[in-house]
mmCIF file of N, CA, C and O in Angstrom:
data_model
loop_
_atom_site.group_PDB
_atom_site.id
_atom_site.type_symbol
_atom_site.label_atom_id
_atom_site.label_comp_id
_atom_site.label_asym_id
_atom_site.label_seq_id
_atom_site.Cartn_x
_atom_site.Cartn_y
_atom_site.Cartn_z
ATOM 1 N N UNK C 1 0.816 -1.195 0.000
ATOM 2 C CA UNK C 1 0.000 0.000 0.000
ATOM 3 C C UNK C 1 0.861 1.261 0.000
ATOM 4 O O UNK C 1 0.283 2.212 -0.527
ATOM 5 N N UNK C 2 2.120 1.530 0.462
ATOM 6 C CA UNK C 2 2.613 2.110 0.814
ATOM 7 C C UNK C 2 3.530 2.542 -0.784
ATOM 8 O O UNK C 2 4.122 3.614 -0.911
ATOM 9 N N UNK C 3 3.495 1.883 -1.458
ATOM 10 C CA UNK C 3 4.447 1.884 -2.954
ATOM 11 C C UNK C 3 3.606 3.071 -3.563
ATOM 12 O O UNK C 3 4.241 3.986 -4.087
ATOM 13 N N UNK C 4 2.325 3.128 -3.539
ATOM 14 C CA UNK C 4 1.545 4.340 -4.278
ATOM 15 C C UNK C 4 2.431 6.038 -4.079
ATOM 16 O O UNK C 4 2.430 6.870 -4.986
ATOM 17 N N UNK C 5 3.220 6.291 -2.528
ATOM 18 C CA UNK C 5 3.595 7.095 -2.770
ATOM 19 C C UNK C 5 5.287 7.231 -3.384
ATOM 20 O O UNK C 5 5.840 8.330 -3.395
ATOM 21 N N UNK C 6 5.808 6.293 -3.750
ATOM 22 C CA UNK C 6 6.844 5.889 -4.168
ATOM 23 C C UNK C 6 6.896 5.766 -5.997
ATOM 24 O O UNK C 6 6.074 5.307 -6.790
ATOM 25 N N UNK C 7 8.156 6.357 -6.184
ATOM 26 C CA UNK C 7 8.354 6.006 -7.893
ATOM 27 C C UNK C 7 9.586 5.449 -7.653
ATOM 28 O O UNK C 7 10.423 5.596 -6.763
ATOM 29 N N UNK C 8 9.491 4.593 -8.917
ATOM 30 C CA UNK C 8 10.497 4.139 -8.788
ATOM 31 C C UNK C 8 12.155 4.703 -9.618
ATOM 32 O O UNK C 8 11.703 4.941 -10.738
ATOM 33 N N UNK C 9 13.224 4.933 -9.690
ATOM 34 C CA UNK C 9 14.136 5.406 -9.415
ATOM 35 C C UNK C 9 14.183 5.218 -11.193
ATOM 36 O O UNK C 9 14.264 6.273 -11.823
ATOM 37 N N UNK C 10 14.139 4.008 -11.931
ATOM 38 C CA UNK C 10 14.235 4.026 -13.214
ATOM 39 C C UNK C 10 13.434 5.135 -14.032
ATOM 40 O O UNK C 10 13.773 5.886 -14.947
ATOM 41 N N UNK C 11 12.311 4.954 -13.385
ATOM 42 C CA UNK C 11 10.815 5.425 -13.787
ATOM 43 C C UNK C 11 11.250 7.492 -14.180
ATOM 44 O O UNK C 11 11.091 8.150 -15.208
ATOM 45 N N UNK C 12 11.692 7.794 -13.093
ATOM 46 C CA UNK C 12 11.710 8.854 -12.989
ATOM 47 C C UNK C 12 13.349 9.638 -13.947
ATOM 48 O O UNK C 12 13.489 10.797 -14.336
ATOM 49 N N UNK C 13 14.496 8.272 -14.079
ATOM 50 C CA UNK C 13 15.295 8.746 -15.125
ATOM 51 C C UNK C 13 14.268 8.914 -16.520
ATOM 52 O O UNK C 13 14.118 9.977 -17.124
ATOM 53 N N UNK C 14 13.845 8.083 -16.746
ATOM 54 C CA UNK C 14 13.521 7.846 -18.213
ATOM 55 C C UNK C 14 12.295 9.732 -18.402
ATOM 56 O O UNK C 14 12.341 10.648 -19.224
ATOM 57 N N UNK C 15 11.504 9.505 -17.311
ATOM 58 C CA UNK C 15 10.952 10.986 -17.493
ATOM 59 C C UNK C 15 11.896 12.199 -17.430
ATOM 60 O O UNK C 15 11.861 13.165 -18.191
ATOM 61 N N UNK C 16 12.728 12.006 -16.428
ATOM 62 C CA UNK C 16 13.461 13.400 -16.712
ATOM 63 C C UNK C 16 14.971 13.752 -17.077
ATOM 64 O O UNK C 16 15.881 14.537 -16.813
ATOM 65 N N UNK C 17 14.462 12.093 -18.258
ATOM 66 C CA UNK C 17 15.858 12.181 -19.097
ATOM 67 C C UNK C 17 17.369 12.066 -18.357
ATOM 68 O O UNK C 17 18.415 12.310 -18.959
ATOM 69 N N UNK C 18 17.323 11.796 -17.435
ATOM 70 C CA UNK C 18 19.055 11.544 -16.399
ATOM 71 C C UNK C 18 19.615 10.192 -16.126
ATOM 72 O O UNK C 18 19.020 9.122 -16.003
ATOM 73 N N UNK C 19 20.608 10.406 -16.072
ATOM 74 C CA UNK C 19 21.463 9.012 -15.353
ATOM 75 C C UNK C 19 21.159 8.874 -14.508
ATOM 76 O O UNK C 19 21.085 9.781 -13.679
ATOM 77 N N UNK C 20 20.743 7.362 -14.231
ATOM 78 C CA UNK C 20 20.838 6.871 -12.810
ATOM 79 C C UNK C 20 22.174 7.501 -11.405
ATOM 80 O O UNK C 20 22.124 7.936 -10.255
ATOM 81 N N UNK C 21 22.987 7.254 -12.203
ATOM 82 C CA UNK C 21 24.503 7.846 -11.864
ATOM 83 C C UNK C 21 23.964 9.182 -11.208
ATOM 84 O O UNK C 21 24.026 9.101 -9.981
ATOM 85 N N UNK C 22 23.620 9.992 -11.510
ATOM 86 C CA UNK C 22 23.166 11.418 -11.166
ATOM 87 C C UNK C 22 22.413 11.487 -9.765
ATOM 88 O O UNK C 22 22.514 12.461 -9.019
ATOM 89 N N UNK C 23 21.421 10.024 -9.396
ATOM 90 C CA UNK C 23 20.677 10.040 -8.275
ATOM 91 C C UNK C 23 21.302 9.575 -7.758
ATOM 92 O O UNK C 23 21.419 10.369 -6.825
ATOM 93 N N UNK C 24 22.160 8.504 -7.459
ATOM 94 C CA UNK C 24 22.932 7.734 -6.903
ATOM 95 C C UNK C 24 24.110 8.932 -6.374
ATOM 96 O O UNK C 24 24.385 8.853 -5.177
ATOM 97 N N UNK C 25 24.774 9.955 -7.114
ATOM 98 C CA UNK C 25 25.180 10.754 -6.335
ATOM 99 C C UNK C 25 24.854 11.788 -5.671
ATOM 100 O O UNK C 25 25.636 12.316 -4.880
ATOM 101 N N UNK C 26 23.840 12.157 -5.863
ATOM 102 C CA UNK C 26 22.665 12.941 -4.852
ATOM 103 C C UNK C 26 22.328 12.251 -3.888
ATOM 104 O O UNK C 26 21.721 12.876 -3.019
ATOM 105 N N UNK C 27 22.492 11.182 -3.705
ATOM 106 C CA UNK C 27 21.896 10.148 -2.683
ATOM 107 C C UNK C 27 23.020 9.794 -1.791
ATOM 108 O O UNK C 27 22.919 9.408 -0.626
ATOM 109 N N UNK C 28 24.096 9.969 -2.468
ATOM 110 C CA UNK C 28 25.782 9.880 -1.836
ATOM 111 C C UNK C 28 25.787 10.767 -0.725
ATOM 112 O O UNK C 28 25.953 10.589 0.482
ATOM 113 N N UNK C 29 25.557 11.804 -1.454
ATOM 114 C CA UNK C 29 25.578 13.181 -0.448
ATOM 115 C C UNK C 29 24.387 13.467 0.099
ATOM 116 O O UNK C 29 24.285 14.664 0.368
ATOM 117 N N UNK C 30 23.380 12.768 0.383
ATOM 118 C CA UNK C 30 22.243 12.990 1.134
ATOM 119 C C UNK C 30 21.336 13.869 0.351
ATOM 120 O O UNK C 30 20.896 14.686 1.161
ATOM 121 N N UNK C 31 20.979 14.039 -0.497
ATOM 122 C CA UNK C 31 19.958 15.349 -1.312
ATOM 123 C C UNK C 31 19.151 14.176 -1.491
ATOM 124 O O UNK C 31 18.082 14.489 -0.965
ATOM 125 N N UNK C 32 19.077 13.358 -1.798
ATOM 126 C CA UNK C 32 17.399 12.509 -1.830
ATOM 127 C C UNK C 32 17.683 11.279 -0.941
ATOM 128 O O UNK C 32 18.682 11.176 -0.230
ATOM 129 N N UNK C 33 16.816 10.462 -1.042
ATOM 130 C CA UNK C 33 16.562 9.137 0.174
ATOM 131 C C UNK C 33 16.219 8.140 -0.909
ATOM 132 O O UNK C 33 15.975 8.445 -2.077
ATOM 133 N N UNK C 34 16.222 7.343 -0.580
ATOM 134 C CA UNK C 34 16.218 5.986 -1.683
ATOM 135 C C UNK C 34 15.531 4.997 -0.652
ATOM 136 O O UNK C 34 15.938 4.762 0.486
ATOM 137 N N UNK C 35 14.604 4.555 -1.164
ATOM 138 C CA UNK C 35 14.136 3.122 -0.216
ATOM 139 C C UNK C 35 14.118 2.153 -1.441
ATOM 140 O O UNK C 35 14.037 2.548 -2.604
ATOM 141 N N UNK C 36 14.221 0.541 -0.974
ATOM 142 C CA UNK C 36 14.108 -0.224 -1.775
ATOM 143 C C UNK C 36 13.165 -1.089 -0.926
ATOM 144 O O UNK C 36 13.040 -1.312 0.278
ATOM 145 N N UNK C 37 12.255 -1.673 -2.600
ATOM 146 C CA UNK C 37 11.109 -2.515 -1.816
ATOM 147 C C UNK C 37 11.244 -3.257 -2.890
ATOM 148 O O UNK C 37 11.193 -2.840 -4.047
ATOM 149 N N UNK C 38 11.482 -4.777 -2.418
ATOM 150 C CA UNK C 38 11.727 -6.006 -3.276
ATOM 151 C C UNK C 38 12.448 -5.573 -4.436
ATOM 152 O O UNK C 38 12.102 -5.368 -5.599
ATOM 153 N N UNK C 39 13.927 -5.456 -3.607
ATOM 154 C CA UNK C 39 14.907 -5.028 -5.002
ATOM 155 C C UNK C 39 14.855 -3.940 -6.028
ATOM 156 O O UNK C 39 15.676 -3.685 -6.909
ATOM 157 N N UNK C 40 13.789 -3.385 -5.750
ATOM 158 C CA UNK C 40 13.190 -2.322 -6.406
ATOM 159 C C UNK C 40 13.563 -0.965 -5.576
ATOM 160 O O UNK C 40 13.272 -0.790 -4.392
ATOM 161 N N UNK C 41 14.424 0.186 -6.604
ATOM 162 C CA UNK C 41 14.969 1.526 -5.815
ATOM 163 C C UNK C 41 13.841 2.462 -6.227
ATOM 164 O O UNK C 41 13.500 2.664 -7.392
ATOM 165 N N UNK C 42 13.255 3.056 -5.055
ATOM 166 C CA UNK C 42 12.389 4.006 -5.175
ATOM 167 C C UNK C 42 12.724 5.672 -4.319
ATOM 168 O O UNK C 42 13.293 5.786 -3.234
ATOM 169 N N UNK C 43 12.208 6.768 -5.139
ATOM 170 C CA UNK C 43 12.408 7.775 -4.011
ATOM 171 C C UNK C 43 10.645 8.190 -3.744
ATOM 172 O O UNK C 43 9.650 7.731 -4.305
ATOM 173 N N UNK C 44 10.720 8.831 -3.079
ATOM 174 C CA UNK C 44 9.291 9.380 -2.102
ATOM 175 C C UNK C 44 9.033 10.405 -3.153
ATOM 176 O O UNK C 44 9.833 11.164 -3.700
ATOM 177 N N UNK C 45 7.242 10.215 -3.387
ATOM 178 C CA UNK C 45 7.057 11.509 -4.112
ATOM 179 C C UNK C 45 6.650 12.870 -3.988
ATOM 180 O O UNK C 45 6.193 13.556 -4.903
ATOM 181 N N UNK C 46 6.886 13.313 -2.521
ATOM 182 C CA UNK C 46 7.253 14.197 -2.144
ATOM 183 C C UNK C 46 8.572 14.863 -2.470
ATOM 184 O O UNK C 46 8.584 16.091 -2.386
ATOM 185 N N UNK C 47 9.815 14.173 -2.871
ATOM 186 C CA UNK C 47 10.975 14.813 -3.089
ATOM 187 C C UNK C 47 11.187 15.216 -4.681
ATOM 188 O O UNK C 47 12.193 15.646 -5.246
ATOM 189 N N UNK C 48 9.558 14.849 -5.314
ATOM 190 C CA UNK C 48 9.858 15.393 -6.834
ATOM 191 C C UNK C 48 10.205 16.768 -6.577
ATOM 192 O O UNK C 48 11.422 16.928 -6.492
ATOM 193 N N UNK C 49 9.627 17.635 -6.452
ATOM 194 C CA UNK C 49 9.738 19.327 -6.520
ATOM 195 C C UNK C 49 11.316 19.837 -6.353
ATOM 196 O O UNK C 49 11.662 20.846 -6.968
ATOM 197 N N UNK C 50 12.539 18.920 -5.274
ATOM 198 C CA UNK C 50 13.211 19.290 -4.794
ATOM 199 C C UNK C 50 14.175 18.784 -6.084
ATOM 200 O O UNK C 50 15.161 19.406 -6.479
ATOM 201 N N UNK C 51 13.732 17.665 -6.588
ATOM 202 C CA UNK C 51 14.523 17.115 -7.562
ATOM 203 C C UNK C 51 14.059 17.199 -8.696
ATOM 204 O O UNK C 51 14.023 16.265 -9.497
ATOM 205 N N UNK C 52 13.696 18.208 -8.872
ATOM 206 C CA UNK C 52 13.274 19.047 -10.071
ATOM 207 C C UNK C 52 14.402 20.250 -10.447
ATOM 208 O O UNK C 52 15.167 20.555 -11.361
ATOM 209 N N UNK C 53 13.961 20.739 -9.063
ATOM 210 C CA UNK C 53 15.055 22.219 -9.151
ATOM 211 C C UNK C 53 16.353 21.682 -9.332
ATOM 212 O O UNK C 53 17.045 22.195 -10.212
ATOM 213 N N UNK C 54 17.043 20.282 -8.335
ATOM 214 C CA UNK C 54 18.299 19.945 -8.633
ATOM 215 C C UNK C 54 18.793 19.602 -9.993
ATOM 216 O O UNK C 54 19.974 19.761 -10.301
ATOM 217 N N UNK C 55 17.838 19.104 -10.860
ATOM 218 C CA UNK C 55 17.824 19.107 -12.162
ATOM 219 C C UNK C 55 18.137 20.029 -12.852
ATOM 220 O O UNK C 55 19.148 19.938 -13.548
ATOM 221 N N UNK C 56 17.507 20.957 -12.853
ATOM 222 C CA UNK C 56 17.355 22.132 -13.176
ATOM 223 C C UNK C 56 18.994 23.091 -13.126
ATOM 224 O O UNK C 56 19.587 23.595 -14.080
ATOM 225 N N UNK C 57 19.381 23.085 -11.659
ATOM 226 C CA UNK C 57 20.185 24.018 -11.577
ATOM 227 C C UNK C 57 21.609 22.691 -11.897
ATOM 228 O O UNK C 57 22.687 23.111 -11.475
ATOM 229 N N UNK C 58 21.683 21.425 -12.472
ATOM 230 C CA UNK C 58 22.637 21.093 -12.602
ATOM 231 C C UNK C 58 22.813 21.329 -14.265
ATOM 232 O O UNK C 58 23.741 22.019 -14.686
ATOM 233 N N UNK C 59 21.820 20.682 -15.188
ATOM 234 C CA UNK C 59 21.444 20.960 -16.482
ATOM 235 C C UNK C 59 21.267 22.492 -17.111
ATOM 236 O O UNK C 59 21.647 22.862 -18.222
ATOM 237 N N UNK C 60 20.848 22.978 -16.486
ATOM 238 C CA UNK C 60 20.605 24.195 -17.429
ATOM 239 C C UNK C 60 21.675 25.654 -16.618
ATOM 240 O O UNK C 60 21.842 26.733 -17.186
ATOM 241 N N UNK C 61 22.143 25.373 -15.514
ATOM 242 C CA UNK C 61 23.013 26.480 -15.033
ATOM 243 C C UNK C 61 24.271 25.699 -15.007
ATOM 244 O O UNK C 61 25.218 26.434 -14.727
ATOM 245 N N UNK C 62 24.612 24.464 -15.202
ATOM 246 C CA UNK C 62 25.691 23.629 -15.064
ATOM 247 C C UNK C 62 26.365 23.789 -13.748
ATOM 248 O O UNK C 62 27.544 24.117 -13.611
ATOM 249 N N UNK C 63 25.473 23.517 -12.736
ATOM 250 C CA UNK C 63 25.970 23.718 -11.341
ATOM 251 C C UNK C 63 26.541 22.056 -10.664
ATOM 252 O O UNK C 63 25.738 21.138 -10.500
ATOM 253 N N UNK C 64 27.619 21.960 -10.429
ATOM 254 C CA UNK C 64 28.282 20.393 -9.669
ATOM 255 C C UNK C 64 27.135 20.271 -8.517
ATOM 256 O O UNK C 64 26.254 20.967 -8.012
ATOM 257 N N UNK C 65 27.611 19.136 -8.425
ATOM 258 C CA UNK C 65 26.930 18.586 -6.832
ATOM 259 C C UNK C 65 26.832 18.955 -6.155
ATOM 260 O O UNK C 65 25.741 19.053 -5.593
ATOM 261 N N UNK C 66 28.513 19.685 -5.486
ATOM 262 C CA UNK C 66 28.639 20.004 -4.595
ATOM 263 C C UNK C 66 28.164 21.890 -4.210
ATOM 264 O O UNK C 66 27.961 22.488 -3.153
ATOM 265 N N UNK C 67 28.143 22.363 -5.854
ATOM 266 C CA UNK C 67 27.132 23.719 -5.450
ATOM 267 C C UNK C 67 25.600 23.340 -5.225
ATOM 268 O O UNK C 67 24.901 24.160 -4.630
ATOM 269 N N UNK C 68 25.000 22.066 -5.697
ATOM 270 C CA UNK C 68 23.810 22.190 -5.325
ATOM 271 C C UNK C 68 23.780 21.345 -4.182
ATOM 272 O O UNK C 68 22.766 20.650 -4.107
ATOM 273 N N UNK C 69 24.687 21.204 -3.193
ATOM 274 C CA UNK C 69 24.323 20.305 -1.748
ATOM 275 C C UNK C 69 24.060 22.166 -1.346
ATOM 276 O O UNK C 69 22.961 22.634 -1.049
ATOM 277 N N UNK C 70 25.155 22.843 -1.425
ATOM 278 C CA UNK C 70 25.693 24.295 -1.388
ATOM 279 C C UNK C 70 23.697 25.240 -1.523
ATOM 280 O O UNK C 70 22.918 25.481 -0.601
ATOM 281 N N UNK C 71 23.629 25.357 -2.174
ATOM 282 C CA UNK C 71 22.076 25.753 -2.920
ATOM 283 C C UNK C 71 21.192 25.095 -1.748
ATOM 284 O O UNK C 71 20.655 25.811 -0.904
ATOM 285 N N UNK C 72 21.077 23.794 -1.739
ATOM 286 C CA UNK C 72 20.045 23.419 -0.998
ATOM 287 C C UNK C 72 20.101 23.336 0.899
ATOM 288 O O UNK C 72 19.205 23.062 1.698
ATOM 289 N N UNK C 73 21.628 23.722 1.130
ATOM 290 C CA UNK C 73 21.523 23.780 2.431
ATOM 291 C C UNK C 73 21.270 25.400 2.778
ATOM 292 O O UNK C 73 20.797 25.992 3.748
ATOM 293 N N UNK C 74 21.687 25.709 1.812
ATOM 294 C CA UNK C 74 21.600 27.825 2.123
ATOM 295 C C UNK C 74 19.978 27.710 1.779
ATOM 296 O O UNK C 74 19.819 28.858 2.194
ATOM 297 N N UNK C 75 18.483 27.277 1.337
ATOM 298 C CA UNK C 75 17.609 27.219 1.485
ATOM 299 C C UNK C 75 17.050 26.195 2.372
ATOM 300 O O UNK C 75 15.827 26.293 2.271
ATOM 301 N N UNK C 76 17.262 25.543 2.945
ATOM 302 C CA UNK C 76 16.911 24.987 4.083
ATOM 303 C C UNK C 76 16.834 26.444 5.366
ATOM 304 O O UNK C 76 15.879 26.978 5.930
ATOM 305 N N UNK C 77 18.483 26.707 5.428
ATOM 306 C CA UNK C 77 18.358 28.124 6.143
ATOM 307 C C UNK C 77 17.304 29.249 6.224
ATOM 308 O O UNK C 77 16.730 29.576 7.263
ATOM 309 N N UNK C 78 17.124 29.785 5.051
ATOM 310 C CA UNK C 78 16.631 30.416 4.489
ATOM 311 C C UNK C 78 15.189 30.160 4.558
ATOM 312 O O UNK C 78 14.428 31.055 4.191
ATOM 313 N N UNK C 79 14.688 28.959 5.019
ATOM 314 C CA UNK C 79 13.603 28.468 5.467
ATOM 315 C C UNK C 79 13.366 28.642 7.135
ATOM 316 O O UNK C 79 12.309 28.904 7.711
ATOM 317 N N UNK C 80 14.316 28.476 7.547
ATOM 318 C CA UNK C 80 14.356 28.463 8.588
ATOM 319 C C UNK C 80 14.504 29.793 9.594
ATOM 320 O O UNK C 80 14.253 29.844 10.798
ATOM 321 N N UNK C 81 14.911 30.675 8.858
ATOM 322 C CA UNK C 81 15.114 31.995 9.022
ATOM 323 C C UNK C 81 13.804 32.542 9.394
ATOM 324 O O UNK C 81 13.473 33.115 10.432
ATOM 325 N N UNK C 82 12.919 32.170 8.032
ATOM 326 C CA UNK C 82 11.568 32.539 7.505
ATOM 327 C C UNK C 82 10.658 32.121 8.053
ATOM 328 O O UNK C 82 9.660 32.785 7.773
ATOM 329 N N UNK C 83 10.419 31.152 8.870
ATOM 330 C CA UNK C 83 9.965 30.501 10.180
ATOM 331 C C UNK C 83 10.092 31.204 11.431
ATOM 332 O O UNK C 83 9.066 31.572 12.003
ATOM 333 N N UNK C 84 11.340 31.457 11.973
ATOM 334 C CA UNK C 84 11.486 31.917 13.055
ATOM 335 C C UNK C 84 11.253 33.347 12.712
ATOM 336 O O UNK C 84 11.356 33.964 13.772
ATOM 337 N N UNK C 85 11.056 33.960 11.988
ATOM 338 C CA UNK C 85 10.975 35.512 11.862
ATOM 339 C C UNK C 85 9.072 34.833 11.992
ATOM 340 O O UNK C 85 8.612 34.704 13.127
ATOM 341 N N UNK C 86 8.618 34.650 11.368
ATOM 342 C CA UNK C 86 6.962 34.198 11.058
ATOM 343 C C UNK C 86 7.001 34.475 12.349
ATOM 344 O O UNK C 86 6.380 35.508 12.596
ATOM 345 N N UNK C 87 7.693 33.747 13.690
ATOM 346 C CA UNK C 87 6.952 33.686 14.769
ATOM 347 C C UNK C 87 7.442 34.888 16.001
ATOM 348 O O UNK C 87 7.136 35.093 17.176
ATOM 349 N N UNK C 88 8.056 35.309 15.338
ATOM 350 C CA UNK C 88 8.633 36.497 16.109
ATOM 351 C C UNK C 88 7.857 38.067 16.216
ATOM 352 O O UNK C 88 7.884 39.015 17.000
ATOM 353 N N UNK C 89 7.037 37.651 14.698
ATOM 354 C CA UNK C 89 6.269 38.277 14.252
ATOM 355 C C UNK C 89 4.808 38.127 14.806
ATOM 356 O O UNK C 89 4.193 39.068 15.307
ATOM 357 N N UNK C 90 4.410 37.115 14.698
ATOM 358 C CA UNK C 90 3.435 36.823 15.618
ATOM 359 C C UNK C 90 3.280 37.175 17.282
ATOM 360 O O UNK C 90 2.424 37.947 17.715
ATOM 361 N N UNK C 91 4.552 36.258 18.364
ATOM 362 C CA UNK C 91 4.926 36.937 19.152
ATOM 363 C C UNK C 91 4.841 38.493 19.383
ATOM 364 O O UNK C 91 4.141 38.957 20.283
ATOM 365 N N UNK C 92 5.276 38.951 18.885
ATOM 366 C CA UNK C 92 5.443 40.626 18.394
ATOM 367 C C UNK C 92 3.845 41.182 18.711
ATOM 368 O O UNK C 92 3.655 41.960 19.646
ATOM 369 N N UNK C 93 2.588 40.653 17.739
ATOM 370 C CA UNK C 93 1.711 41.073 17.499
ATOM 371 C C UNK C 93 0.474 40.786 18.696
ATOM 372 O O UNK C 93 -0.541 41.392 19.041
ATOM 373 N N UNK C 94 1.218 39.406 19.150
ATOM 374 C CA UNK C 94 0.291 39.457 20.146
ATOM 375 C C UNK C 94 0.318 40.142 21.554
ATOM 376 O O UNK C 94 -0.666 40.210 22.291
ATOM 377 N N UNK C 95 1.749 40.720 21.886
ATOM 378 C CA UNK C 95 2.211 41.883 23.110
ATOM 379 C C UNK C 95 1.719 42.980 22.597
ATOM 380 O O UNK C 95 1.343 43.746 23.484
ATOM 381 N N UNK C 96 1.501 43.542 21.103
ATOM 382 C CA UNK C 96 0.855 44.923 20.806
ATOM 383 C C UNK C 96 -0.196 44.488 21.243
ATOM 384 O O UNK C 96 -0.657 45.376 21.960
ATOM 385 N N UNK C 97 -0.994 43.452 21.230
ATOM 386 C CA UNK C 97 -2.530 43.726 21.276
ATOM 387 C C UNK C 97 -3.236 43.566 22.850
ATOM 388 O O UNK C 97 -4.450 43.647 23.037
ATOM 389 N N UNK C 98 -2.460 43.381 23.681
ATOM 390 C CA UNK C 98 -2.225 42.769 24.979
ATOM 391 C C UNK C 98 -1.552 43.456 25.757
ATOM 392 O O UNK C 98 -1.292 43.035 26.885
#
């Protein structure tokens, strides 16, 4: 039941045209997760969007690996920044009103 949210790892070269080689080293360095179910390599399809952009900024800006581990940990931050400001902000709003 659980495979519905899963593609499988071939599946998703052949759509977006890449080497296996390419996930396998994204996966080296931690940028995607790989599960295997009966020999079968799948990633979560939640991590399309993320491995879209990595696509993206390796193919069409010719960025290495190691600028897009670079890219995706400075937006993780950058998320995180944007979070804690959200609530600081909030915080903030609820002492004006109080």
């Amino acid at each position: 039941m659980a495979e519905n949210h899963y593609i499988l790892v071939n599946t998703i070269c052949v759509q977006y045209n890449i080497e296996p080689v390419f996930l396998e080293n994204l996966h080296s360095i931690g940028l995607v997760e790989f599960i295997t179910i009966e020999n079968n390599t799948f990633l979560h399809q939640d991590t399309l969007t993320d491995l879209e952009k990595m696509i993206r900024l390796h193919n069409e800006l010719n960025v290495n690996l190691e600028g897009i581990d670079v890219v995706f940990n400075l937006l993780k931050k950058v998320d995180a920044l944007q979070q804690e400001l959200a609530l600081a902000k909030n915080k903030l709003h609820f002492y004006e009103n109080h």
